[in-house]
């Protein structure tokens, strides 16, 4: 039996949800009989969404799906839940077909009885489910184009995301508002970032900007203005000294320009998140201790923000923040920031599987609590950023999110740097809606919707994805064999050619590393062919799959390679000339 989908709506708020449903509904199968799925969107006063499935008779016989919500992103989240149920009900093997562009979409084989009937209402467990995906450093979000970003954000909204965040990062960039060339890098990127924010707000996501207040443009790094960098004080990047009056004027003018531009460009803004370090800070004597200097600067920048966006609140990111600085923040929240402070985002990064159980006793009830959760690695930082492709951290993220309720943590802002984190961001979005959802089921939904897999092939993919979290390199060769076996059943969007390839290449890279390390003690000559092959696969991942070009800052190719690479370089004895890559903070 085939199925067709007919969509109707009562409200403009559901326009994007209806469009996505038409495009994403499971596609045509065999058989002469047709079952019609009538999808109707209507406004309902709900904090999340409602989904109702019922049978209908007569000439319009089939199944009626009613999705109710009161904001665009919740209509899309409800559509995501309908798609999850529909894809599971039609899971009888590989499917094929074409996207629907009219009111009706052909679909795969399904029986009415395979879809559970009833009504379900879902309110998110975590109020804010924001994904901070800064487009910088040559990463995926800097090099991708409009169609890719549209699809990426749609995926996360279908999974239940509530917001999208970016950073207008001045590192390496000239001032785009006073450019010395006809079309500078920063002019291009600033316009691109505004486009991504426009896509986000069209999907109903909350737009969030991260602000590192004293990071300036490269053409502002005058000797008399520049701040003092010192890793022992966590200061790095293109920093201007906030204690220098002229440099401070430049800092504030930079934000006046940015927010005037955003307002003139029709960008809506939900909140800003201030980060003191990475990049930021100043280690000069006048700026010590730095955190009070940072908080005063936050006050001044927030005044500029609110002159354009009066209702915007501000979170403070806890990345690299000490207990003493948290106490200073608590006093700040009770004082000058009381009217516009949002929450303190506790940093859940490397080695963190839950927020500290005594966190509330430390910060008290004075501050609303959120979480800044790093999702750019799997179980540990062994595969952080772009080292080996996809990251899988379902169990780790679920453990962190489960710890929220007892601490009254109401929001999560994930942080990631590449398309390698797409799966983690999808899982985090689902867990933010329902923290107890089975990670296997989320991975199955991902495999069906993103990779087009069904049945036994889907199960094999899910087992590999979940095992990858443990980073057990001895399993990698078996993973690669499994992934080769099921490749014939994979169907990905033309906008996401990386979606399966970076899973396969992760297995291949880990298998090569395991073989190299196992035989390295026998002499480098024995493993040199595998080393050369491994470097070729890294190039394939970075250039052909992710489309990277010029990588910068934390995305240093030599530092994204395994420990054996040092011996390989020594063996090759390359003359690197006079250039030396700068040192990164050990916790970056």
PDB file of N, CA and C in Angstrom, residues 229-231 235-237 278-279 320 553-554 556 559 580-588:
ATOM      1  N   UNK A 229      48.659  39.290  26.433  1.00  0.00           N
ATOM      2  CA  UNK A 229      48.225  37.886  26.409  1.00  0.00           C
ATOM      3  C   UNK A 229      49.095  37.059  27.345  1.00  0.00           C
ATOM      4  N   UNK A 230      48.449  36.110  28.022  1.00  0.00           N
ATOM      5  CA  UNK A 230      49.179  35.283  28.993  1.00  0.00           C
ATOM      6  C   UNK A 230      48.326  34.049  29.279  1.00  0.00           C
ATOM      7  N   UNK A 231      48.821  32.865  28.872  1.00  0.00           N
ATOM      8  CA  UNK A 231      48.029  31.654  29.081  1.00  0.00           C
ATOM      9  C   UNK A 231      47.844  31.317  30.551  1.00  0.00           C
ATOM     10  N   UNK A 235      44.400  34.324  28.942  1.00  0.00           N
ATOM     11  CA  UNK A 235      44.200  35.422  28.001  1.00  0.00           C
ATOM     12  C   UNK A 235      44.815  35.053  26.663  1.00  0.00           C
ATOM     13  N   UNK A 236      44.004  35.057  25.623  1.00  0.00           N
ATOM     14  CA  UNK A 236      44.488  34.772  24.281  1.00  0.00           C
ATOM     15  C   UNK A 236      43.599  35.474  23.269  1.00  0.00           C
ATOM     16  N   UNK A 237      44.094  35.548  22.032  1.00  0.00           N
ATOM     17  CA  UNK A 237      43.332  36.160  20.955  1.00  0.00           C
ATOM     18  C   UNK A 237      43.743  37.592  20.674  1.00  0.00           C
ATOM     19  N   UNK A 278      38.757  33.046  26.045  1.00  0.00           N
ATOM     20  CA  UNK A 278      38.744  32.142  24.879  1.00  0.00           C
ATOM     21  C   UNK A 278      37.763  32.594  23.792  1.00  0.00           C
ATOM     22  N   UNK A 279      38.033  33.701  23.148  1.00  0.00           N
ATOM     23  CA  UNK A 279      39.142  34.611  23.349  1.00  0.00           C
ATOM     24  C   UNK A 279      38.701  35.775  24.219  1.00  0.00           C
ATOM     25  N   UNK A 320      35.958  28.433  31.626  1.00  0.00           N
ATOM     26  CA  UNK A 320      37.215  28.821  32.276  1.00  0.00           C
ATOM     27  C   UNK A 320      37.001  29.763  33.475  1.00  0.00           C
ATOM     28  N   UNK A 553      43.466  28.933  14.063  1.00  0.00           N
ATOM     29  CA  UNK A 553      43.287  28.899  15.516  1.00  0.00           C
ATOM     30  C   UNK A 553      43.257  27.470  16.043  1.00  0.00           C
ATOM     31  N   UNK A 554      42.190  27.016  16.689  1.00  0.00           N
ATOM     32  CA  UNK A 554      42.199  25.671  17.264  1.00  0.00           C
ATOM     33  C   UNK A 554      42.181  24.580  16.200  1.00  0.00           C
ATOM     34  N   UNK A 556      44.106  23.475  13.887  1.00  0.00           N
ATOM     35  CA  UNK A 556      45.455  23.379  13.333  1.00  0.00           C
ATOM     36  C   UNK A 556      45.651  21.943  12.843  1.00  0.00           C
ATOM     37  N   UNK A 559      47.873  19.524  14.650  1.00  0.00           N
ATOM     38  CA  UNK A 559      47.458  19.185  16.011  1.00  0.00           C
ATOM     39  C   UNK A 559      46.156  18.395  16.040  1.00  0.00           C
ATOM     40  N   UNK A 580      56.177  29.716  13.051  1.00  0.00           N
ATOM     41  CA  UNK A 580      55.827  28.807  14.130  1.00  0.00           C
ATOM     42  C   UNK A 580      54.366  29.038  14.515  1.00  0.00           C
ATOM     43  N   UNK A 581      53.582  27.980  14.502  1.00  0.00           N
ATOM     44  CA  UNK A 581      52.189  28.096  14.915  1.00  0.00           C
ATOM     45  C   UNK A 581      52.123  28.472  16.382  1.00  0.00           C
ATOM     46  N   UNK A 582      51.218  29.388  16.724  1.00  0.00           N
ATOM     47  CA  UNK A 582      51.078  29.829  18.103  1.00  0.00           C
ATOM     48  C   UNK A 582      50.604  28.723  19.022  1.00  0.00           C
ATOM     49  N   UNK A 583      50.867  28.879  20.304  1.00  0.00           N
ATOM     50  CA  UNK A 583      50.477  27.882  21.296  1.00  0.00           C
ATOM     51  C   UNK A 583      49.025  28.095  21.704  1.00  0.00           C
ATOM     52  N   UNK A 584      48.292  27.003  21.836  1.00  0.00           N
ATOM     53  CA  UNK A 584      46.910  27.067  22.315  1.00  0.00           C
ATOM     54  C   UNK A 584      46.881  26.822  23.816  1.00  0.00           C
ATOM     55  N   UNK A 585      45.885  27.371  24.484  1.00  0.00           N
ATOM     56  CA  UNK A 585      45.641  27.042  25.878  1.00  0.00           C
ATOM     57  C   UNK A 585      45.332  25.552  25.984  1.00  0.00           C
ATOM     58  N   UNK A 586      45.838  24.898  27.010  1.00  0.00           N
ATOM     59  CA  UNK A 586      45.686  23.440  27.124  1.00  0.00           C
ATOM     60  C   UNK A 586      44.237  22.998  27.251  1.00  0.00           C
ATOM     61  N   UNK A 587      43.346  23.873  27.683  1.00  0.00           N
ATOM     62  CA  UNK A 587      41.937  23.497  27.848  1.00  0.00           C
ATOM     63  C   UNK A 587      41.059  23.921  26.681  1.00  0.00           C
ATOM     64  N   UNK A 588      41.674  24.423  25.606  1.00  0.00           N
ATOM     65  CA  UNK A 588      40.870  24.898  24.469  1.00  0.00           C
ATOM     66  C   UNK A 588      40.176  23.733  23.782  1.00  0.00           C
TER      67      UNK A 588
END
